[in-house]
Tab-separated table of C-alpha atoms in Angstrom:
chain	number	residue	atom	x	y	z
A	16	MET	CA	29.719	-11.403	0.524
A	17	SER	CA	26.495	-12.708	-0.966
A	18	PHE	CA	24.330	-10.493	-2.581
A	19	PRO	CA	21.431	-10.286	0.190
A	20	ARG	CA	24.050	-9.519	2.664
A	21	ALA	CA	25.894	-6.923	0.577
A	22	ALA	CA	22.480	-5.171	-0.215
A	23	ALA	CA	21.807	-5.022	3.424
A	24	HIS	CA	24.975	-3.193	4.213
A	25	LEU	CA	24.313	-1.170	1.446
A	26	ALA	CA	20.901	-0.079	3.148
A	27	ALA	CA	22.881	0.616	6.428
A	28	ALA	CA	24.809	2.959	4.035
A	29	VAL	CA	22.155	4.859	2.568
A	30	LEU	CA	20.593	5.430	5.425
A	31	ALA	CA	23.207	6.885	7.311
A	32	VAL	CA	24.436	8.770	4.516
A	33	ALA	CA	21.016	10.334	3.960
A	34	ALA	CA	20.493	11.056	7.724
A	35	SER	CA	23.617	12.813	7.705
A	36	MET	CA	22.895	14.964	4.929
A	37	SER	CA	19.403	16.155	6.855
A	38	THR	CA	19.316	19.050	9.290
A	39	SER	CA	15.637	18.057	9.975
A	40	THR	CA	14.370	16.051	13.130
A	41	ALA	CA	12.972	10.827	7.131
A	42	ALA	CA	16.751	-6.739	-8.657
A	43	ALA	CA	15.449	-8.957	-10.271
A	44	PRO	CA	11.793	-9.723	-10.138
A	45	GLN	CA	10.483	-12.140	-7.642
A	46	ALA	CA	9.709	-15.154	-9.686
A	47	VAL	CA	5.923	-15.715	-9.943
A	48	SER	CA	3.758	-18.248	-11.972
A	49	ALA	CA	1.596	-15.739	-13.423
A	50	ALA	CA	0.479	-12.116	-12.877
A	51	PRO	CA	-2.717	-11.961	-10.748
A	52	ALA	CA	-5.808	-11.632	-12.817
A	53	ALA	CA	-7.018	-8.285	-13.501
A	54	PRO	CA	-9.956	-7.404	-11.337
A	55	ASP	CA	-13.600	-6.981	-12.881
A	56	ARG	CA	-14.474	-3.900	-10.976
A	57	PRO	CA	-17.442	-2.006	-11.035
A	58	SER	CA	-17.754	0.948	-13.804
A	59	THR	CA	-21.091	2.194	-12.611
A	60	TYR	CA	-22.505	2.867	-8.937
A	61	GLY	CA	-25.740	2.682	-7.373
A	62	GLU	CA	-27.979	6.169	-7.089
A	63	LYS	CA	-26.728	6.641	-3.004
A	64	SER	CA	-22.908	5.836	-3.921
A	65	SER	CA	-22.910	8.268	-6.808
A	66	ARG	CA	-23.940	10.922	-4.323
A	67	THR	CA	-21.249	9.715	-2.258
A	68	THR	CA	-18.750	10.094	-5.124
A	69	LEU	CA	-19.884	13.314	-5.997
A	70	GLU	CA	-19.352	14.590	-2.289
A	71	TYR	CA	-16.106	13.096	-2.134
A	72	THR	CA	-14.971	15.093	-5.616
A	73	ARG	CA	-16.407	18.256	-4.284
A	74	ARG	CA	-14.793	18.325	-1.001
A	75	ALA	CA	-11.348	17.230	-2.815
A	76	LYS	CA	-11.778	19.662	-5.764
A	77	LYS	CA	-9.789	22.715	-3.924
A	78	TYR	CA	-6.784	20.278	-3.302
A	79	ASP	CA	-4.219	20.287	-6.054
A	80	GLN	CA	-1.314	18.061	-5.039
A	81	HIS	CA	0.194	19.406	-8.082
A	82	ALA	CA	-0.047	22.893	-6.770
A	83	VAL	CA	1.012	22.180	-3.427
A	84	GLY	CA	3.846	19.791	-3.862
A	85	ALA	CA	5.720	21.191	-6.424
A	86	THR	CA	7.063	24.328	-4.352
A	87	ARG	CA	8.481	21.940	-1.459
A	88	GLU	CA	11.716	20.966	-0.956
A	89	PRO	CA	13.309	17.395	0.134
A	90	ALA	CA	13.501	16.681	3.878
A	91	ALA	CA	14.267	13.950	6.042
A	92	GLU	CA	11.534	11.095	5.548
A	93	VAL	CA	10.663	8.324	7.809
A	94	TRP	CA	12.856	5.827	6.732
A	95	GLN	CA	15.869	8.101	7.633
A	96	VAL	CA	14.409	9.818	11.094
A	97	PRO	CA	11.760	8.324	13.385
A	98	GLU	CA	8.335	10.411	13.402
A	99	ALA	CA	6.433	10.923	16.353
A	100	ALA	CA	2.816	10.002	16.754
A	101	TYR	CA	0.021	12.645	16.940
A	102	ALA	CA	-1.249	13.371	20.505
A	103	GLU	CA	-4.788	12.231	19.067
A	104	ASN	CA	-3.404	8.780	18.060
A	105	PRO	CA	-1.009	8.084	20.702
A	106	GLY	CA	-0.831	4.241	20.270
A	107	ASN	CA	0.143	4.522	16.643
A	108	PRO	CA	2.377	1.400	16.068
A	109	LEU	CA	4.024	2.861	13.058
A	110	ALA	CA	5.277	6.054	14.932
A	111	GLY	CA	8.768	6.257	16.714
A	112	ARG	CA	10.705	4.055	14.673
A	113	ARG	CA	12.245	4.167	11.453
A	114	TRP	CA	10.687	2.248	8.702
A	115	GLY	CA	12.895	-0.250	6.806
A	116	VAL	CA	13.945	-0.001	3.216
A	117	TYR	CA	14.500	-3.253	1.685
A	118	LEU	CA	17.365	-3.157	-1.039
A	119	GLY	CA	17.753	-6.455	-2.441
A	120	PRO	CA	16.639	-9.362	-5.177
A	121	GLN	CA	13.373	-9.753	-4.164
A	122	ASP	CA	12.400	-5.979	-5.266
A	123	GLN	CA	11.663	-5.450	-8.797
A	124	VAL	CA	12.937	-1.868	-8.624
A	125	TRP	CA	16.129	-2.059	-6.840
A	126	SER	CA	18.296	-3.923	-9.611
A	127	PRO	CA	17.086	-1.276	-12.345
A	128	PHE	CA	17.919	1.448	-10.181
A	129	LEU	CA	21.412	-0.006	-9.347
A	130	SER	CA	22.106	-0.384	-13.260
A	131	SER	CA	20.739	3.470	-13.977
A	132	VAL	CA	22.733	6.797	-14.497
A	133	GLY	CA	22.239	10.203	-14.609
A	134	GLU	CA	18.407	11.799	-14.707
A	135	GLU	CA	16.838	8.161	-14.771
A	136	ARG	CA	18.839	7.308	-11.466
A	137	GLU	CA	17.402	10.632	-10.021
A	138	GLN	CA	14.204	9.548	-11.044
A	139	LEU	CA	14.135	5.809	-10.074
A	140	ALA	CA	15.191	6.922	-6.534
A	141	LYS	CA	11.926	8.562	-5.828
A	142	ILE	CA	10.635	4.832	-5.740
A	143	ALA	CA	13.651	2.866	-4.753
A	144	LEU	CA	15.076	4.613	-1.909
A	145	ARG	CA	11.733	4.945	-0.065
A	146	PRO	CA	9.945	1.956	2.148
A	147	ARG	CA	7.336	0.088	-0.115
A	148	THR	CA	5.300	-2.881	1.099
A	149	LYS	CA	6.302	-6.273	-0.420
A	150	TRP	CA	3.939	-8.674	-1.573
A	151	PHE	CA	3.869	-12.025	-0.500
A	152	GLY	CA	1.528	-14.767	-2.331
A	153	GLY	CA	0.910	-18.301	-3.382
A	154	TRP	CA	3.709	-18.346	-5.933
A	155	ILE	CA	5.943	-18.842	-2.971
A	156	PRO	CA	5.418	-22.407	-1.586
A	157	ASP	CA	4.690	-23.309	1.697
A	158	GLN	CA	7.968	-24.937	2.553
A	159	GLN	CA	9.927	-21.746	1.111
A	160	ILE	CA	7.810	-18.745	2.488
A	161	SER	CA	9.138	-18.968	6.273
A	162	SER	CA	12.863	-18.657	4.911
A	163	THR	CA	11.879	-16.102	2.151
A	164	VAL	CA	10.049	-13.680	4.749
A	165	SER	CA	13.122	-14.129	6.910
A	166	ARG	CA	15.800	-12.949	4.371
A	167	TYR	CA	13.313	-10.264	3.512
A	168	ILE	CA	13.269	-8.961	7.027
A	169	ALA	CA	16.888	-9.220	7.424
A	170	ASP	CA	17.754	-6.985	4.511
A	171	SER	CA	14.838	-4.330	5.202
A	172	GLN	CA	16.163	-4.096	8.950
A	173	ALA	CA	19.662	-3.736	8.063
A	174	GLY	CA	20.829	-4.477	11.348
A	175	ASP	CA	18.361	-2.366	13.155
A	176	PRO	CA	15.869	-4.820	15.084
A	177	THR	CA	13.582	-1.774	15.881
A	178	ALA	CA	13.020	-0.754	12.442
A	179	LEU	CA	9.744	-1.459	10.944
A	180	VAL	CA	9.013	-4.001	8.080
A	181	GLN	CA	6.139	-3.689	5.529
A	182	MET	CA	4.448	-6.767	3.775
A	183	ALA	CA	1.069	-7.448	1.939
A	184	LEU	CA	0.071	-11.150	2.171
A	185	PHE	CA	-2.080	-11.756	-1.009
A	186	ARG	CA	-2.387	-15.726	-0.513
A	187	MET	CA	-6.140	-16.480	-0.907
A	188	SER	CA	-6.864	-19.168	-3.234
A	189	PRO	CA	-8.837	-18.429	-5.609
A	190	TRP	CA	-8.881	-14.438	-5.482
A	191	GLU	CA	-10.003	-11.988	-7.758
A	192	GLY	CA	-12.064	-12.839	-10.870
A	193	GLU	CA	-11.168	-16.666	-10.152
A	194	ALA	CA	-13.269	-15.932	-6.314
A	195	CYS	CA	-16.321	-15.419	-8.045
A	196	GLU	CA	-16.380	-18.584	-9.972
A	197	ARG	CA	-15.661	-21.115	-7.512
A	198	ARG	CA	-14.799	-22.437	-3.778
A	199	SER	CA	-11.361	-23.208	-2.743
A	200	THR	CA	-10.465	-26.825	-2.057
A	201	PRO	CA	-9.972	-28.677	1.000
A	202	GLU	CA	-6.553	-28.667	0.002
A	203	GLU	CA	-6.007	-24.908	-0.355
A	204	ARG	CA	-7.742	-24.141	2.815
A	205	SER	CA	-5.181	-26.367	4.747
A	206	SER	CA	-2.222	-24.829	2.659
A	207	TYR	CA	-3.347	-21.474	3.455
A	208	LYS	CA	-3.336	-21.945	6.934
A	209	THR	CA	-0.016	-23.573	6.729
A	210	TRP	CA	1.415	-20.684	4.860
A	211	MET	CA	0.234	-18.046	7.213
A	212	ARG	CA	1.832	-19.880	10.346
A	213	ASN	CA	5.103	-19.868	8.564
A	214	VAL	CA	4.719	-16.426	7.901
A	215	ALA	CA	3.977	-16.089	11.658
A	216	THR	CA	7.177	-18.028	12.590
A	217	ALA	CA	9.202	-15.982	10.416
A	218	ILE	CA	8.318	-12.372	11.730
A	219	GLY	CA	8.248	-13.627	15.299
A	220	GLU	CA	9.082	-10.368	17.326
A	221	THR	CA	9.866	-8.285	14.068
A	222	PRO	CA	7.942	-4.810	14.198
A	223	THR	CA	5.590	-5.626	11.109
A	224	LEU	CA	2.906	-3.899	9.292
A	225	VAL	CA	0.679	-6.294	7.448
A	226	VAL	CA	-1.520	-5.581	4.496
A	227	MET	CA	-4.177	-8.254	4.751
A	228	GLN	CA	-5.238	-9.501	1.177
A	229	PRO	CA	-5.102	-6.522	-1.259
A	230	ASP	CA	-8.435	-6.354	-3.361
A	231	MET	CA	-10.541	-7.967	-0.233
A	232	PRO	CA	-13.912	-6.804	-1.905
A	233	PHE	CA	-13.907	-9.580	-3.913
A	234	PHE	CA	-14.901	-11.578	-0.857
A	235	TRP	CA	-18.427	-10.462	-1.782
A	236	CYS	CA	-18.614	-12.733	-5.007
A	237	SER	CA	-17.074	-15.636	-3.176
A	238	PRO	CA	-19.554	-18.564	-3.344
A	239	ASP	CA	-17.872	-19.963	-0.057
A	240	ARG	CA	-17.778	-16.814	1.865
A	241	GLY	CA	-18.522	-18.655	5.214
A	242	ALA	CA	-15.295	-20.879	4.707
A	243	LYS	CA	-12.993	-17.854	3.467
A	244	SER	CA	-14.156	-15.604	6.368
A	245	LYS	CA	-12.801	-18.420	8.468
A	246	LEU	CA	-9.331	-18.467	7.089
A	247	PHE	CA	-9.181	-14.391	7.084
A	248	ARG	CA	-10.230	-14.600	10.740
A	249	TYR	CA	-7.563	-17.201	11.507
A	250	ALA	CA	-4.762	-15.499	9.772
A	251	THR	CA	-5.527	-12.002	11.101
A	252	ARG	CA	-5.716	-13.409	14.822
A	253	ILE	CA	-2.535	-15.326	14.766
A	254	LEU	CA	-0.623	-12.526	13.064
A	255	SER	CA	-2.278	-9.946	15.255
A	256	GLU	CA	-1.144	-12.063	18.286
A	257	LEU	CA	2.545	-11.471	17.557
A	258	PRO	CA	3.943	-8.987	19.876
A	259	ASN	CA	4.967	-6.281	17.381
A	260	THR	CA	2.935	-6.903	14.394
A	261	ASP	CA	0.031	-4.838	13.263
A	262	VAL	CA	-2.577	-6.322	10.542
A	263	TYR	CA	-4.642	-3.906	8.656
A	264	LEU	CA	-7.340	-5.423	6.410
A	265	ASP	CA	-7.910	-4.206	3.018
A	266	ALA	CA	-11.315	-2.673	2.648
A	267	GLY	CA	-11.330	-1.221	-0.937
A	268	ALA	CA	-11.010	2.322	-1.552
A	269	ALA	CA	-12.923	5.440	-1.732
A	270	ASP	CA	-14.609	4.400	-4.467
A	271	TRP	CA	-14.712	0.870	-4.133
A	272	CYS	CA	-16.367	-1.410	-1.267
A	273	LYS	CA	-18.787	-3.990	-2.966
A	274	LYS	CA	-19.493	-4.537	-6.403
A	275	GLY	CA	-22.098	-2.224	-7.918
A	276	THR	CA	-22.470	-0.110	-4.842
A	277	GLY	CA	-19.254	1.799	-4.849
A	278	GLN	CA	-17.799	3.202	-1.806
A	279	GLN	CA	-20.842	3.127	0.622
A	280	PRO	CA	-18.868	2.924	4.122
A	281	GLU	CA	-21.483	0.516	5.862
A	282	HIS	CA	-20.616	-2.162	3.030
A	283	CYS	CA	-16.890	-1.743	3.799
A	284	ALA	CA	-17.833	-1.982	7.646
A	285	ASP	CA	-19.564	-5.215	6.668
A	286	LEU	CA	-16.649	-6.561	4.715
A	287	LEU	CA	-14.375	-6.102	7.938
A	288	ALA	CA	-16.686	-7.344	10.646
A	289	ARG	CA	-16.830	-10.825	8.324
A	290	VAL	CA	-12.995	-10.926	7.782
A	291	GLY	CA	-11.662	-10.431	11.179
A	292	ILE	CA	-11.725	-6.807	12.192
A	293	GLU	CA	-11.857	-7.233	15.689
A	294	HIS	CA	-8.416	-8.906	15.854
A	295	ALA	CA	-6.592	-6.273	13.678
A	296	ARG	CA	-5.447	-2.911	14.067
A	297	GLY	CA	-7.572	-1.692	11.669
A	298	PHE	CA	-7.691	-1.530	7.697
A	299	ALA	CA	-5.724	-0.300	4.529
A	300	LEU	CA	-7.621	1.830	1.744
A	301	ASP	CA	-6.578	2.095	-2.099
A	302	SER	CA	-4.372	-0.817	-2.530
A	303	THR	CA	-5.188	-0.988	-6.178
A	304	HIS	CA	-7.163	2.007	-6.801
A	305	TYR	CA	-6.130	5.528	-7.600
A	306	THR	CA	-8.501	7.637	-5.358
A	307	GLY	CA	-6.479	10.489	-3.074
A	308	PRO	CA	-5.684	11.235	0.342
A	309	VAL	CA	-8.702	13.649	0.752
A	310	GLU	CA	-10.905	10.953	-0.426
A	311	ASN	CA	-9.533	8.202	1.727
A	312	VAL	CA	-9.283	10.000	4.824
A	313	LEU	CA	-12.941	10.987	4.504
A	314	HIS	CA	-14.198	7.738	3.440
A	315	GLY	CA	-12.028	5.908	5.772
A	316	SER	CA	-13.132	8.182	8.656
A	317	GLU	CA	-16.677	7.119	8.047
A	318	ILE	CA	-15.694	3.598	8.070
A	319	VAL	CA	-14.402	4.137	11.494
A	320	LYS	CA	-17.520	5.416	12.874
A	321	ALA	CA	-19.487	2.440	11.347
A	322	LEU	CA	-17.071	0.081	13.218
A	323	ARG	CA	-17.576	1.825	16.265
A	324	LYS	CA	-21.177	1.613	16.138
A	325	ARG	CA	-21.153	-1.933	15.513
A	326	GLY	CA	-18.906	-2.365	18.949
A	327	PHE	CA	-15.307	-2.669	17.346
A	328	GLY	CA	-13.845	0.115	19.323
A	329	HIS	CA	-11.713	2.954	17.548
A	330	LYS	CA	-10.059	1.315	14.585
A	331	HIS	CA	-7.333	3.018	12.537
A	332	PHE	CA	-6.342	2.964	8.675
A	333	ILE	CA	-3.543	3.211	6.464
A	334	VAL	CA	-3.614	4.908	2.866
A	335	ASP	CA	-1.781	3.993	-0.054
A	336	THR	CA	-0.506	7.126	-1.863
A	337	ALA	CA	2.326	5.447	-4.098
A	338	LYS	CA	-0.128	6.597	-7.023
A	339	SER	CA	-2.279	9.319	-5.810
A	340	GLY	CA	-0.119	12.151	-7.192
A	341	ARG	CA	-3.380	12.998	-9.325
A	342	PRO	CA	-6.310	11.242	-7.779
A	343	THR	CA	-8.936	9.728	-10.065
A	344	MET	CA	-11.922	8.165	-9.639
A	345	TRP	CA	-12.303	4.459	-11.043
A	346	PRO	CA	-14.752	5.385	-13.846
A	347	ARG	CA	-12.683	8.109	-14.792
A	348	VAL	CA	-9.280	6.241	-15.206
A	349	ILE	CA	-7.821	5.778	-18.685
A	350	PRO	CA	-5.903	2.530	-19.317
A	351	ALA	CA	-2.124	2.763	-20.491
A	352	ALA	CA	-3.297	1.176	-23.932
A	353	LYS	CA	-6.447	0.341	-25.824
A	354	GLY	CA	-8.046	-2.693	-25.081
A	355	GLU	CA	-6.389	-2.714	-21.422
A	356	LYS	CA	-8.246	-2.609	-17.946
A	357	ASN	CA	-8.133	0.322	-15.415
A	358	ASP	CA	-5.849	-1.722	-13.306
A	359	ASN	CA	-3.135	-0.593	-15.639
A	360	SER	CA	-3.784	2.721	-15.941
A	361	ARG	CA	-2.235	5.381	-18.143
A	362	THR	CA	1.072	6.955	-16.433
A	363	CYS	CA	1.181	11.048	-16.322
A	364	THR	CA	4.257	12.617	-18.665
A	365	THR	CA	3.580	16.261	-17.170
A	366	ARG	CA	2.722	17.761	-14.130
A	367	SER	CA	-0.420	19.461	-15.663
A	368	MET	CA	-1.963	16.041	-17.007
A	369	LYS	CA	-5.127	14.678	-15.527
A	370	ARG	CA	-6.683	11.071	-15.411
A	371	CYS	CA	-3.297	9.575	-15.167
A	372	VAL	CA	-1.147	7.834	-12.222
A	373	THR	CA	1.812	9.331	-10.517
A	374	LEU	CA	3.531	9.289	-7.338
A	375	GLY	CA	2.013	10.835	-4.664
A	376	ILE	CA	2.922	11.880	-0.794
A	377	PRO	CA	6.032	9.805	0.402
A	378	PRO	CA	5.625	7.199	3.041
A	379	THR	CA	4.834	8.960	6.462
A	380	VAL	CA	3.503	9.009	9.725
A	381	ARG	CA	2.987	12.534	9.982
A	382	THR	CA	0.144	12.506	7.492
A	383	ALA	CA	-1.179	15.955	8.734
A	384	ASP	CA	2.376	17.809	8.204
A	385	ASP	CA	2.239	21.336	6.626
A	386	ARG	CA	4.188	19.847	3.643
A	387	TRP	CA	0.979	17.976	2.375
A	388	ALA	CA	-1.139	21.104	2.692
A	389	LEU	CA	-4.079	18.979	3.173
A	390	PRO	CA	-7.481	21.053	4.028
A	391	THR	CA	-7.885	21.524	7.551
A	392	GLU	CA	-10.844	19.096	7.737
A	393	ILE	CA	-8.829	16.486	6.532
A	394	ARG	CA	-6.072	17.272	8.781
A	395	ALA	CA	-7.723	16.753	11.812
A	396	LEU	CA	-9.495	13.526	10.768
A	397	ALA	CA	-5.967	12.370	10.018
A	398	ARG	CA	-4.569	13.165	13.430
A	399	ARG	CA	-6.841	10.942	15.010
A	400	HIS	CA	-7.727	8.070	12.430
A	401	VAL	CA	-4.421	7.500	10.308
A	402	ASP	CA	-1.520	5.596	11.296
A	403	GLY	CA	0.277	6.525	8.138
A	404	PHE	CA	0.733	6.838	4.497
A	405	VAL	CA	2.122	4.135	3.243
A	406	TRP	CA	3.398	2.761	-0.155
A	407	PHE	CA	1.527	-0.704	-0.530
A	408	GLY	CA	0.240	-0.060	-4.084
A	409	ARG	CA	2.945	-0.717	-7.173
A	410	PRO	CA	2.172	1.470	-10.184
A	411	TRP	CA	5.238	1.173	-11.755
A	412	LEU	CA	4.251	-2.600	-12.482
A	413	HIS	CA	2.349	-3.747	-15.303
A	414	TYR	CA	-1.108	-4.154	-14.216
A	415	GLN	CA	0.251	-3.189	-10.872
A	416	ALA	CA	1.701	-6.956	-10.498
A	417	ASP	CA	4.401	-7.907	-12.749
A	418	PRO	CA	6.776	-6.986	-14.519
A	419	PHE	CA	8.332	-3.851	-13.692
A	420	VAL	CA	8.045	-1.356	-16.595
A	421	MET	CA	11.001	1.111	-16.946
A	422	GLN	CA	9.028	3.793	-18.507
A	423	ARG	CA	5.853	3.551	-16.041
A	424	ALA	CA	8.719	4.233	-13.217
A	425	LEU	CA	10.213	7.097	-15.206
A	426	ASP	CA	6.914	8.790	-16.318
A	427	MET	CA	5.942	9.068	-12.536
A	428	GLY	CA	9.254	9.968	-11.394
A	429	ARG	CA	9.125	13.150	-13.827
A	430	SER	CA	5.551	14.008	-13.029
A	431	THR	CA	5.006	13.620	-9.612
A	432	PRO	CA	4.551	16.788	-7.577
A	433	TRP	CA	6.688	15.671	-4.752
A	434	PRO	CA	10.588	16.209	-4.546
A	435	GLY	CA	12.412	12.813	-4.392
A	436	PRO	CA	14.264	11.633	-1.093
A	437	LEU	CA	16.896	13.602	0.407
A	438	ALA	CA	19.966	11.538	-0.442
A	439	ASP	CA	22.964	11.616	-3.039
A	440	VAL	CA	21.517	9.158	-5.361
A	441	HIS	CA	25.259	8.890	-7.495
A	442	ALA	CA	27.126	8.465	-4.155
A	443	PRO	CA	29.556	5.564	-4.837
A	444	LEU	CA	28.092	3.509	-1.818
A	445	LEU	CA	24.716	3.304	-3.931
A	446	ARG	CA	26.356	1.802	-7.155
A	447	GLY	CA	26.475	-2.100	-5.857
A	448	ARG	CA	30.182	-2.369	-6.596
């Protein structure tokens, strides 16, 4: 049996065993030419955004995930049992279905997990056995992206065509720091459209969550914003036209919307209006920063309000919680090593350590669940506006890009305030034999 096929069978077996244990109603690295360039994000903010930062911090201060999470017991999660939508958000496309978990060679965590034993296996399971958003970008050629996505979908669904598949499309070229320095060439623009059409063909009728272009605020520094706007709108439109695909345009984070201006929701709405929000389900927050659910729900709700005023209707959003177990605003982030940038934050090595990164709330549709003990105001907003807490950030990777770093993953597994998944991680069926 081929490795991808065997991995798919493993996925189905893992889910079946974990679900049977519940009494509740939840690899080798992908080859890349180089890790994405580290963004040059702002370290200072204007007067207005500084006030916003202080307001978010004040309203989040009483919420300590380490205090509320450490007392929780493992429970069935969305990859094991479908979760219902809230009455306030009945059209949530992420609800009412199980989320697929990819267990195969395109994932940087799966192979180390299979090779691990004992306590290390327990910690890596907190990442490997949960649904994560796979990033696809220009390192996969136009002529290979369709087959690559098709294999990813098959493994993630493991025989269940109703399972949700997640992907982040990081395809614009140039991007991040380079986007500020030169325009996209005609060849790059043509290739972008071909690549996106091939992705759409591969997705077809698959239930799919797409995060469009992490680090989208780099759009502001592009010398060819008009051309890039057309490309983003094109990609968002053709993917959103698929019957079961929902696109969430990256909108930065609760502390990042536009270089030099921090987190002003109006700037986020400006960005989204330029890159195709009218075609999308909504937007995504915190793909590469370290802010928490409280700050992002507050911030995202203000963006929803701004978009509605502009005539875009009621948009929804998702929040990355993979790295928000200890929320930290960007100016306060401490890099993992001297001379590094904030993109590679140091990891928490104890549950009391601050200004560090560790795993946050597990992926879920039930963003206002009692388990998270969120403040009442935040829970009310989450029920209305947030489709899910989703793991599309990758803090266990060097610079959140490549390669996988075992010590980072172990540190976060040991320091997270939240329990691991409800599954027997030492079962024979998980040993990859």
